[in-house]
Coordinates of C-alpha atoms and ligand atoms in Angstrom, one line a residue:
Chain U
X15 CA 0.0 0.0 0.0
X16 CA 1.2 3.7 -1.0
X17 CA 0.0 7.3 -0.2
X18 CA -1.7 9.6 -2.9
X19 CA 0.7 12.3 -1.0
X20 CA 4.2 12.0 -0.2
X21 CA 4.4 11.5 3.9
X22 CA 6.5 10.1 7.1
X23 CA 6.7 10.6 10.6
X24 CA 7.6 14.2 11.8
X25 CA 7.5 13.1 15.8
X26 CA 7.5 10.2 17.5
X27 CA 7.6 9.6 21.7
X28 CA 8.0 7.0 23.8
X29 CA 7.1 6.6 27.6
X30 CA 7.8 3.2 29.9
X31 CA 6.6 2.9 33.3
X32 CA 10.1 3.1 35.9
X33 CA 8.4 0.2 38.2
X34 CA 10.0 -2.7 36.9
X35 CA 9.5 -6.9 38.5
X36 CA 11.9 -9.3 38.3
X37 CA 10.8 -13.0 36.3
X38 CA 12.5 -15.0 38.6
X39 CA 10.3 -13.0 41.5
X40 CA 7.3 -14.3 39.6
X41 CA 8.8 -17.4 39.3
X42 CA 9.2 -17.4 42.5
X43 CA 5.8 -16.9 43.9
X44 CA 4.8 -19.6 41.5
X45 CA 6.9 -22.5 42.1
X46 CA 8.7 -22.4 39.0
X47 CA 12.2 -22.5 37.7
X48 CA 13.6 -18.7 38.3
X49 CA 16.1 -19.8 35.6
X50 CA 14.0 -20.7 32.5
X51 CA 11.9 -17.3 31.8
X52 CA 10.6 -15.8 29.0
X53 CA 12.5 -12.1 29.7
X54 CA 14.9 -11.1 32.2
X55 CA 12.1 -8.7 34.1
X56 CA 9.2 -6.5 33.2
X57 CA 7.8 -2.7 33.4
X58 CA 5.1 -2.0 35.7
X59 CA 2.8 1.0 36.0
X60 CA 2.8 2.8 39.2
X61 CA -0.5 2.7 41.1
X62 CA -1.3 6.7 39.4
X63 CA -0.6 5.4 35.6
X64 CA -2.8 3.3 32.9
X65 CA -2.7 3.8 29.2
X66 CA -3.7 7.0 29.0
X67 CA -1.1 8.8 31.3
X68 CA 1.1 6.9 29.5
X69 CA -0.3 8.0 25.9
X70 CA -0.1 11.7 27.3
X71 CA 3.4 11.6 27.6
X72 CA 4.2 9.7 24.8
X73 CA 1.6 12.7 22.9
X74 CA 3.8 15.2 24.6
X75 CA 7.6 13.6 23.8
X76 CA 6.4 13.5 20.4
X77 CA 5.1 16.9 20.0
X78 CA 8.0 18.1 21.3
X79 CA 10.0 16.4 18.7
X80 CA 7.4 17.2 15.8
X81 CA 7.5 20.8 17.0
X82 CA 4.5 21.7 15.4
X83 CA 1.1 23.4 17.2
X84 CA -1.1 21.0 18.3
X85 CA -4.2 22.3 17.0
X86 CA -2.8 21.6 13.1
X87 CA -3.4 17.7 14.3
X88 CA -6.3 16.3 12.5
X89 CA -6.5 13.0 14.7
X90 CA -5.5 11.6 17.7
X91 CA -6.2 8.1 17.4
X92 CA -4.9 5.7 20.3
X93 CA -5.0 1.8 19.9
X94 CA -4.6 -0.5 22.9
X95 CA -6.6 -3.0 25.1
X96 CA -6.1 -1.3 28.3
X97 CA -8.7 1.2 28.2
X98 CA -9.5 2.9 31.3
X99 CA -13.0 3.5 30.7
X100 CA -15.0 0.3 28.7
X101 CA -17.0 2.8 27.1
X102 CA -15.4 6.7 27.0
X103 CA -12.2 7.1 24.6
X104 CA -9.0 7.6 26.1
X105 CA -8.4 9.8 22.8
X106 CA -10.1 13.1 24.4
X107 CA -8.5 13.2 27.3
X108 CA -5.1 12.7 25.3
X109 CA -6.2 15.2 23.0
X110 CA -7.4 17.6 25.5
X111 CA -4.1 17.4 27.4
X112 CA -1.5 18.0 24.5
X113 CA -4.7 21.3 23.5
X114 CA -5.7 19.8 20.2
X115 CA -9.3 20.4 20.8
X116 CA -11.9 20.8 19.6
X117 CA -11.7 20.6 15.9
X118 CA -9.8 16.8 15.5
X119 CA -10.9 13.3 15.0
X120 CA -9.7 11.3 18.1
X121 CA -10.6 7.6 18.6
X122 CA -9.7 4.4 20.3
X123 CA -8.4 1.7 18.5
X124 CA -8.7 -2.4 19.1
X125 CA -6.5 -5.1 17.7
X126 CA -4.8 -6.7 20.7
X127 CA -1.0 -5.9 19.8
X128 CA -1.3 -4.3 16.9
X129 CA -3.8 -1.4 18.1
X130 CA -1.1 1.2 17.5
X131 CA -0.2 0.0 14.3
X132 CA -3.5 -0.3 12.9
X133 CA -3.7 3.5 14.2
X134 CA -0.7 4.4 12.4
X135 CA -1.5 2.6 9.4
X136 CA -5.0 4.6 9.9
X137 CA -3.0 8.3 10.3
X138 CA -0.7 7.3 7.1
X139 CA -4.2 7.3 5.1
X140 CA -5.1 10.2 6.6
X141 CA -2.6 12.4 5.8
X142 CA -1.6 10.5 2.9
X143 CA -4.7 11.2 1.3
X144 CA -4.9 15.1 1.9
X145 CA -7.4 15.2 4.8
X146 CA -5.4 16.4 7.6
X147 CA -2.0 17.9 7.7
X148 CA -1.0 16.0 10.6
X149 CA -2.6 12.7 12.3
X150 CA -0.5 11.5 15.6
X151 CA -1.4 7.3 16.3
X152 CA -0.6 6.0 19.4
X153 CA 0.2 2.0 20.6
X154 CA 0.1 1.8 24.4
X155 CA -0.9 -0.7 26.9
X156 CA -0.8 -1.8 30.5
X157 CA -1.1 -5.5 30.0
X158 CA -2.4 -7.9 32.7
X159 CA -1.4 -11.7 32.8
X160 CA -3.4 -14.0 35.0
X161 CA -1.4 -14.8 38.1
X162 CA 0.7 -17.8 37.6
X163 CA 0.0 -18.1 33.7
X164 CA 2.6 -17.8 31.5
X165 CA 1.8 -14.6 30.1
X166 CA 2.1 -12.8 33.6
X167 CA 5.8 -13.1 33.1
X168 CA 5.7 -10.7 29.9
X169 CA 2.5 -8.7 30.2
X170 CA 3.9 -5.1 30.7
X171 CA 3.2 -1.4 30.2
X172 CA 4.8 1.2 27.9
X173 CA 3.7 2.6 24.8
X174 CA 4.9 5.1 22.0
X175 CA 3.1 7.8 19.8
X176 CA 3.9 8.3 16.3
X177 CA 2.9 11.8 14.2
X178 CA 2.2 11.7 10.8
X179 CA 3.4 14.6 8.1
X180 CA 4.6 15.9 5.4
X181 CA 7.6 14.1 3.6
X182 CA 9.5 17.4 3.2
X183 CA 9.3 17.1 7.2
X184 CA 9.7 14.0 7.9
X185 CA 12.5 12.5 10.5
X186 CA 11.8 8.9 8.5
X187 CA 10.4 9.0 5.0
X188 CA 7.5 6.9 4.5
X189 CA 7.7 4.4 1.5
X190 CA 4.7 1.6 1.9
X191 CA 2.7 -0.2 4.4
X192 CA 0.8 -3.5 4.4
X193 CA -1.8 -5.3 6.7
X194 CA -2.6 -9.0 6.4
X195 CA -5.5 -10.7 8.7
X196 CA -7.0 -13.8 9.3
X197 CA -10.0 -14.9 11.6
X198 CA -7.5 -16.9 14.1
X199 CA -8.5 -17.3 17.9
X200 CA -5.1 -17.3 19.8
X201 CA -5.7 -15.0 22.3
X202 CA -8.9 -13.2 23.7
X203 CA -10.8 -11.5 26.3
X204 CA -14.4 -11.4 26.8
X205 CA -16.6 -8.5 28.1
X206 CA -16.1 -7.4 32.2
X207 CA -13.4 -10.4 32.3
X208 CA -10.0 -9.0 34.6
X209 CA -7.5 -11.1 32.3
X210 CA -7.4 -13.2 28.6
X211 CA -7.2 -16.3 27.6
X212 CA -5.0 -18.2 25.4
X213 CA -4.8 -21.1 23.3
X214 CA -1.0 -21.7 24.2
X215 CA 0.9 -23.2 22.0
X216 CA -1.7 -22.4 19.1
X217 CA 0.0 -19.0 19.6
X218 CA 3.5 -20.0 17.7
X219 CA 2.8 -21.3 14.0
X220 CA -0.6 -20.7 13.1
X221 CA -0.5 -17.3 14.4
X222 CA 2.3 -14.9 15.4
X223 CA 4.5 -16.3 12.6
X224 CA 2.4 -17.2 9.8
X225 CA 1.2 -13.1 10.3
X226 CA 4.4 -11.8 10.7
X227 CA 6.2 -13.4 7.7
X228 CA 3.3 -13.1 5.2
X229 CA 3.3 -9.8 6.0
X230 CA 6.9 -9.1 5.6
X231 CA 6.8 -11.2 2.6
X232 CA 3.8 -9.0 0.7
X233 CA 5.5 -5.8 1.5
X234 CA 9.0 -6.5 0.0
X235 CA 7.5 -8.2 -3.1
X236 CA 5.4 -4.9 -3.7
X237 CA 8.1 -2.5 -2.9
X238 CA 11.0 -5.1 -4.5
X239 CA 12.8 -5.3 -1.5
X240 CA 14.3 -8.5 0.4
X241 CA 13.8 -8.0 4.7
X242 CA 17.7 -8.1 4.7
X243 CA 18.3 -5.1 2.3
X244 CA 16.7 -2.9 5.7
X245 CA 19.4 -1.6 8.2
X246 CA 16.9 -2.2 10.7
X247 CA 14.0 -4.7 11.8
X248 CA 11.4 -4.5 14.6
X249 CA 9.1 -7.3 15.3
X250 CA 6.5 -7.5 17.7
X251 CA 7.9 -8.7 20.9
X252 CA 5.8 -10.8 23.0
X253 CA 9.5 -12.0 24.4
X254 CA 12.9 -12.6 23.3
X255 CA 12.5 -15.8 21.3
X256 CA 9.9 -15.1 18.7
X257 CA 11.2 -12.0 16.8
X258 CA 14.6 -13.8 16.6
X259 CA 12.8 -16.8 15.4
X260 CA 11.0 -14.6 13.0
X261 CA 14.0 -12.8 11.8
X262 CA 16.1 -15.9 11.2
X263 CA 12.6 -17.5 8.8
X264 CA 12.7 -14.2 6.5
X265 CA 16.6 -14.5 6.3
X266 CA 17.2 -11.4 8.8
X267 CA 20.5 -11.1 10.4
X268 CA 20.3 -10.8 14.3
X269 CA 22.4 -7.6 14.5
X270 CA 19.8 -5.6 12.8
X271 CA 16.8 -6.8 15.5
X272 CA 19.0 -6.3 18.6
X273 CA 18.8 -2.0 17.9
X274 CA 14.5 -2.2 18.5
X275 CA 14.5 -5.6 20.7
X276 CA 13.6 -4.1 23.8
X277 CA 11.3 -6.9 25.5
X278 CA 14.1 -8.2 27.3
X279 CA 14.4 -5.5 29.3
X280 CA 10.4 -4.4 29.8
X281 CA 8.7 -6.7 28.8
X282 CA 5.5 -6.9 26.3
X283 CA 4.1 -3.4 25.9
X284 CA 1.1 -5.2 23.6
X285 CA 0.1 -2.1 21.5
X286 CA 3.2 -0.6 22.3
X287 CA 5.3 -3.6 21.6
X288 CA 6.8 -3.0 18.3
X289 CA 6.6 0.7 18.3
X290 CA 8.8 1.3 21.3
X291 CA 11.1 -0.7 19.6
X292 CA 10.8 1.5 16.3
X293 CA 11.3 4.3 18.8
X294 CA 14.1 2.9 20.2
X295 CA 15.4 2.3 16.6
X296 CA 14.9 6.3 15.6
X297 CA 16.9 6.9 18.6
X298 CA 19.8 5.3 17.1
X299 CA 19.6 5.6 13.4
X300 CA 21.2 7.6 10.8
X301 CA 20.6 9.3 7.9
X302 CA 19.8 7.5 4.9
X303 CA 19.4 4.2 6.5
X304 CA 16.3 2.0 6.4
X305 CA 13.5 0.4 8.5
X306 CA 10.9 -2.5 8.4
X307 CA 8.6 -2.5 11.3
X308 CA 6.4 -5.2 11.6
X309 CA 3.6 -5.4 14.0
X310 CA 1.6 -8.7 15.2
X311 CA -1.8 -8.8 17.2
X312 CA -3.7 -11.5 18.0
X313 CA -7.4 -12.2 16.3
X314 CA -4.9 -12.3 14.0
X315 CA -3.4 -10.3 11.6
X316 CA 0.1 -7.8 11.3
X317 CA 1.0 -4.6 9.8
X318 CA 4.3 -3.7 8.2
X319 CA 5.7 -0.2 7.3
X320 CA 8.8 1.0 5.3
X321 CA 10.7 3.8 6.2
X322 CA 14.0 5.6 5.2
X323 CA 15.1 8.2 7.9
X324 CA 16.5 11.6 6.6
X325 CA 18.5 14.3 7.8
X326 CA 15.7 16.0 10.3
X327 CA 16.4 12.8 12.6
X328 CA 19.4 14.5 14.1
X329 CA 18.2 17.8 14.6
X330 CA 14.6 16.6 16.7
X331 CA 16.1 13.5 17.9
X332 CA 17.2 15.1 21.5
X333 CA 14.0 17.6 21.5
X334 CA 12.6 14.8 23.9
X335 CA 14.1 12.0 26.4
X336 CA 14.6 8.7 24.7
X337 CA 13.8 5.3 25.0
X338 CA 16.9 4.4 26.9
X339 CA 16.3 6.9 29.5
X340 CA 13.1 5.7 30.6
X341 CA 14.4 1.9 30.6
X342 CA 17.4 2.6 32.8
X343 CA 14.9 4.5 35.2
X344 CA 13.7 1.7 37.2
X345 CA 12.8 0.9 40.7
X346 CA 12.8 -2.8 41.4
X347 CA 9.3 -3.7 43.2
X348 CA 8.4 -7.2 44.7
X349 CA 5.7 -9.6 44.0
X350 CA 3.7 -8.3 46.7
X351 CA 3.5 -4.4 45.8
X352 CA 2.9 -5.6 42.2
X353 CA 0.0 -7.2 43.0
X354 CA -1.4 -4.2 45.0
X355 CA -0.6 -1.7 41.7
X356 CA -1.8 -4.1 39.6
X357 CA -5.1 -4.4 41.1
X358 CA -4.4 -8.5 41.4
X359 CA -6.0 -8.3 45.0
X360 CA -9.5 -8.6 45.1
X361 CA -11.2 -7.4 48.5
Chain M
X12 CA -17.6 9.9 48.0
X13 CA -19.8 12.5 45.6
X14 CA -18.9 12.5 42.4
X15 CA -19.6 16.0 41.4
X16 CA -19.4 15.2 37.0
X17 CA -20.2 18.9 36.0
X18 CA -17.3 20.4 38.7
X19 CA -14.8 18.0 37.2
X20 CA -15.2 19.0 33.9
X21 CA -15.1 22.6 34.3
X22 CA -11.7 21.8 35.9
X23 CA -10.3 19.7 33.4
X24 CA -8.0 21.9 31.3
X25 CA -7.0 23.8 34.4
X26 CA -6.2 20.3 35.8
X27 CA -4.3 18.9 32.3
X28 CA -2.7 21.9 31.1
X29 CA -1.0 24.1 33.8
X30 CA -2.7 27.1 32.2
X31 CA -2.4 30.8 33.9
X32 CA -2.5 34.5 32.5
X33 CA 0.2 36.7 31.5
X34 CA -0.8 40.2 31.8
X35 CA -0.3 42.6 28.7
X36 CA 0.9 45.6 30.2
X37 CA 3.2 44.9 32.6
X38 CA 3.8 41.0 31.7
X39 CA 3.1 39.5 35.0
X40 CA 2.5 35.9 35.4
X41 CA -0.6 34.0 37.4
X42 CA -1.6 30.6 38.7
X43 CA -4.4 30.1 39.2
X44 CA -5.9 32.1 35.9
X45 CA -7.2 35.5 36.8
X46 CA -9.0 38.5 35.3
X47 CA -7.4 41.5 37.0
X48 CA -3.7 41.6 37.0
X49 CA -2.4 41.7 40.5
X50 CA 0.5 43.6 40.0
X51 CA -1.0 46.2 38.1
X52 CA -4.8 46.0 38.4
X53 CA -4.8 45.8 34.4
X54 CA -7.6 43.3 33.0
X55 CA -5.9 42.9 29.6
X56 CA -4.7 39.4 30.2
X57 CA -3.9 36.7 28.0
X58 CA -3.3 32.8 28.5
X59 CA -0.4 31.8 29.3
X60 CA 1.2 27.5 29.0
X61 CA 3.6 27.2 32.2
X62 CA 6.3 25.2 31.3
X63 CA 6.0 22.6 33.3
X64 CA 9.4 22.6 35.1
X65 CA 10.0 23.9 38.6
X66 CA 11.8 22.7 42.0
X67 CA 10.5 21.9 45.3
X68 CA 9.6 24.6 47.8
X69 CA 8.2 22.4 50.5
X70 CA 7.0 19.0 51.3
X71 CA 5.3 16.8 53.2
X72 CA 4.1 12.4 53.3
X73 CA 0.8 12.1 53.3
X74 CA 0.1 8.7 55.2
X75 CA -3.4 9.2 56.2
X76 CA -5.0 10.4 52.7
X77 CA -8.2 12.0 51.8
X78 CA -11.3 8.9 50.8
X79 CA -10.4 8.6 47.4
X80 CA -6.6 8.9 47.5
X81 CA -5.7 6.1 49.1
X82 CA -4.9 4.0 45.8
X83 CA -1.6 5.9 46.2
X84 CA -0.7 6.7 49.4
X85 CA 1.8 6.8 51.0
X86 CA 2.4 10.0 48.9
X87 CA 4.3 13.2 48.8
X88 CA 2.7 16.3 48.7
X89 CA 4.5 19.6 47.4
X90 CA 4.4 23.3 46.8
X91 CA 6.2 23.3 43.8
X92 CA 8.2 26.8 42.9
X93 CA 7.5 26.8 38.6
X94 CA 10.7 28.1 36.4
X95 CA 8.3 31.1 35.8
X96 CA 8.0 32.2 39.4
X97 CA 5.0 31.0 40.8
X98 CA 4.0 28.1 43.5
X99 CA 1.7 25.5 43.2
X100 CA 0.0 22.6 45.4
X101 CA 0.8 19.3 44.0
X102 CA 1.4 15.6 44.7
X103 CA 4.9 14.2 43.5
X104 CA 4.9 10.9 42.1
X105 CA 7.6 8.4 41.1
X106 CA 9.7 9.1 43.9
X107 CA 11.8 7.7 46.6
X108 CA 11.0 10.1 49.7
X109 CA 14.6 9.6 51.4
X110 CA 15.8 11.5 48.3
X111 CA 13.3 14.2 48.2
X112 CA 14.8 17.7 49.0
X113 CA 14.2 21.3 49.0
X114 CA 15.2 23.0 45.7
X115 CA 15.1 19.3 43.8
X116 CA 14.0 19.7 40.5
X117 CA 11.0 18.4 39.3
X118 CA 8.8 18.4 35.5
X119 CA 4.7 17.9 36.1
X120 CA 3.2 15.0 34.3
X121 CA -0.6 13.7 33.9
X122 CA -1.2 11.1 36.2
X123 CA -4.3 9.7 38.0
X124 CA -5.8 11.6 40.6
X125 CA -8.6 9.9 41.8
X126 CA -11.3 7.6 41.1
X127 CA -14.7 7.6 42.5
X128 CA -15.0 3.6 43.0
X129 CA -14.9 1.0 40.2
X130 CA -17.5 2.9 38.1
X131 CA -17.2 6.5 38.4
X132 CA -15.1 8.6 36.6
X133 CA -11.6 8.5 37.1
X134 CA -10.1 12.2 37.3
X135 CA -6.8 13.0 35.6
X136 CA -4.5 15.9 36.4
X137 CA -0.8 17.1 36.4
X138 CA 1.8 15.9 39.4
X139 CA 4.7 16.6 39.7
X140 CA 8.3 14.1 39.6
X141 CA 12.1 14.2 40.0
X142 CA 13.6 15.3 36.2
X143 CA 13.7 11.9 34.2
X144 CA 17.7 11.7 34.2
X145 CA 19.0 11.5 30.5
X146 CA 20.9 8.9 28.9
Ligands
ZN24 ZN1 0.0 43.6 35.3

């Protein structure tokens, strides 16, 4: 997929949590090996933060970057599956926040892990096509894992916003997109339910690979690209194993994951998961060199964008903190006061 | 607790924005907003974005909270001096009290203030915490 207008991202912002829990902790509590765990530990949100405090400073870091007046944003449009509010978007109040109101589209997306992709795929269209000068999408999430089940060890919070622009502006040059979905039932959550449900190992195969590669796939072949000819490759990042797994199928080579692998370290962001890791790549990249992000959420389906970063990168690029700074901010909490931030303790 | 909807609302932006008035003749600046300058008794005032940045002026750990706080507590709460001059009342968030000080710099940020039970609305505004060190 192209744009009728030539576009990229002007501004981008991430934000993670500084609360951070150690897997073997979980381990721990759970009677299982502290040794064999998905990621080494994982963000946490402090008992004051959920997805939209996190989207407003992710709104804010990239504002600050994008530089522009908030009122020539035609959309603020955040995708996650932490709402606060079942039924009120979390897009106002972001919009209200950064002073974009009144005349803007804002909205909340849905797509499990790929929320803020879909968004962004959303604000390319939008700007691409000539109906707003400026669209900022936003992936965020503040994920809950049933205690003891395997995804508690991963399910974290962090997120990253994204503003849409001219090309002529444009800190990464956008070149082509692609979304691929299928009808698959990995992973769910039903109406006033605390936590999902998954179908374990259904998740591998059928699902997170079979999206992410198609994808990846159908994008190179309409832009005649290989995934190895980019500098840099995100995937989505449920943990450490399946983006390298991914990368190694579509003939990747590890050193150019490493730069936007960030799960390790925080854990799975969901919405956010891949675009703090395309953050974390825009922190580091240079001029002229290229980037395949690659998004999965379950239901199932992925998007994929292309970009080439210009020259504006190193101007903006310190106009707001980046990702590193928030990682290496943490304060180390125990099982117990998890559970009381998390909400896990039911009175 | 009451949950006064209408009142919340009508404090929103003063709550998410850290907006005051700058006055046009002799350029003093307000928090809260008001319509006669202070300084001068002008009333040609326009809006002015605070920066966001300041240091703490005082402190204090709340243990006992107000019904509604107690999601957080124990908390700090601060009057905050702002780069521009004036003071504010604020809680500071993702801190470690034993290294709270006087004069410590601090940057607000939009954080939960309270929520009136499980299905009430849940009211946003701007705290306060240490500068995010860069890297
Ligand atoms: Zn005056």
């Amino acid at each position: 997929m192209k744009t009728i207008k030539d576009v990229g991202i002007v501004g981008y912002g991430a934000y993670v949590p500084m609360y951070r829990i150690k897997n073997s902790d979980i381990a721990r509590v759970w009677g299982n090996d502290p040794v064999r765990v998905p990621v080494k530990e994982k963000s946490v949100p402090g008992p004051d933060e959920d997805a939209c405090t996190i989207a407003c400073e992710a709104a804010k870091n990239s504002l600050l970057r994008a530089g522009i007046d908030p009122h020539s944003l035609g959309a603020v449009w955040v995708g996650t599956e932490s709402k606060p509010y079942a039924v009120k978007p979390t897009a106002t109040i972001v919009a209200e926040v950064i002073g974009a109101t009144p005349a803007i589209n804002a909205a909340d997306w849905e797509f499990a892990c790929k929320a803020g992709t879909e968004a962004l795929q959303g604000a390319f269209g939008y700007v691409g096509s000539g109906m707003a000068p400026y669209a900022l999408a936003i992936g965020v999430d503040t994920a809950q894992g049933q205690p003891a089940d395997a995804l508690e060890y991963t399910a974290a919070a962090g997120g990253a916003g994204f503003i849409v622009g001219p090309a002529e502006e444009s800190l990464a040059h956008y070149e082509g997109s692609y979304s691929f979905v299928t009808d698959t039932p990995d992973f769910w959550r039903r109406q006033h339910e605390h936590y999902p449900k998954h179908a374990s190992r259904f998740t591998g195969t059928p699902a997170y690979f079979y999206h992410v590669t198609n994808a990846t796939r159908r994008m190179c072949d309409e832009l005649g690209k290989e995934p190895n000819d980019y500098d840099y490759v995100i995937f989505h990042q449920p943990n450490t194993k399946f983006p390298m797994a991914a990368a190694k199928m579509l003939g990747v080579d590890k050193e150019k994951v490493i730069p936007g692998l960030i799960s390790p370290y925080i854990g799975n962001t969901y919405a956010g998961s891949s675009l703090v890791g395309l953050a974390a790549v825009f922190d580091v990249a240079s001029p002229g060199e290229s980037v395949l992000c690659v998004s999965y959420g379950s239901g199932a389906g992925s998007d994929v964008f292309s970009f080439t970063v210009t020259e504006k990168i190193t101007e903006v690029r310190d106009k707001a903190p980046n990702l590193k700074s928030y990682v290496g901010r943490r304060l180390e909490i125990d099982y117990a006061t998890y559970a009381r931030y998390r909400g896990k303790i039911r009175m | 607790m009451p949950s006064s909807v209408p009142r919340h609302w009508r404090e929103n932006i003063k709550r998410y924005r850290l907006l005051g008035t700058k006055c046009a003749s002799c350029g003093t600046i307000h928090y809260p907003r008001r319509t006669v300058c202070p300084s001068c008794k002008a009333r040609e005032l326009e809006e002015y974005q605070f920066k966001g940045s300041g240091k703490i002026y005082s402190y204090t750990i709340i243990r006992s909270p107000p019904e509604g706080y107690e999601f957080c507590k124990p908390y700090a709460a601060a009057l905050i001096e702002l780069e521009e001059g004036e003071i504010v009342t604020a809680q500071l968030t993702d801190c470690n009290f034993d290294d709270l000080e006087i004069g410590m710099p601090v940057e607000s940020v939009i954080r939960r203030m309270f929520a009136y039970g499980e299905s009430g609305i849940i009211v946003y505004g701007y705290k306060f915490r240490p500068i995010l060190p860069r890297m």
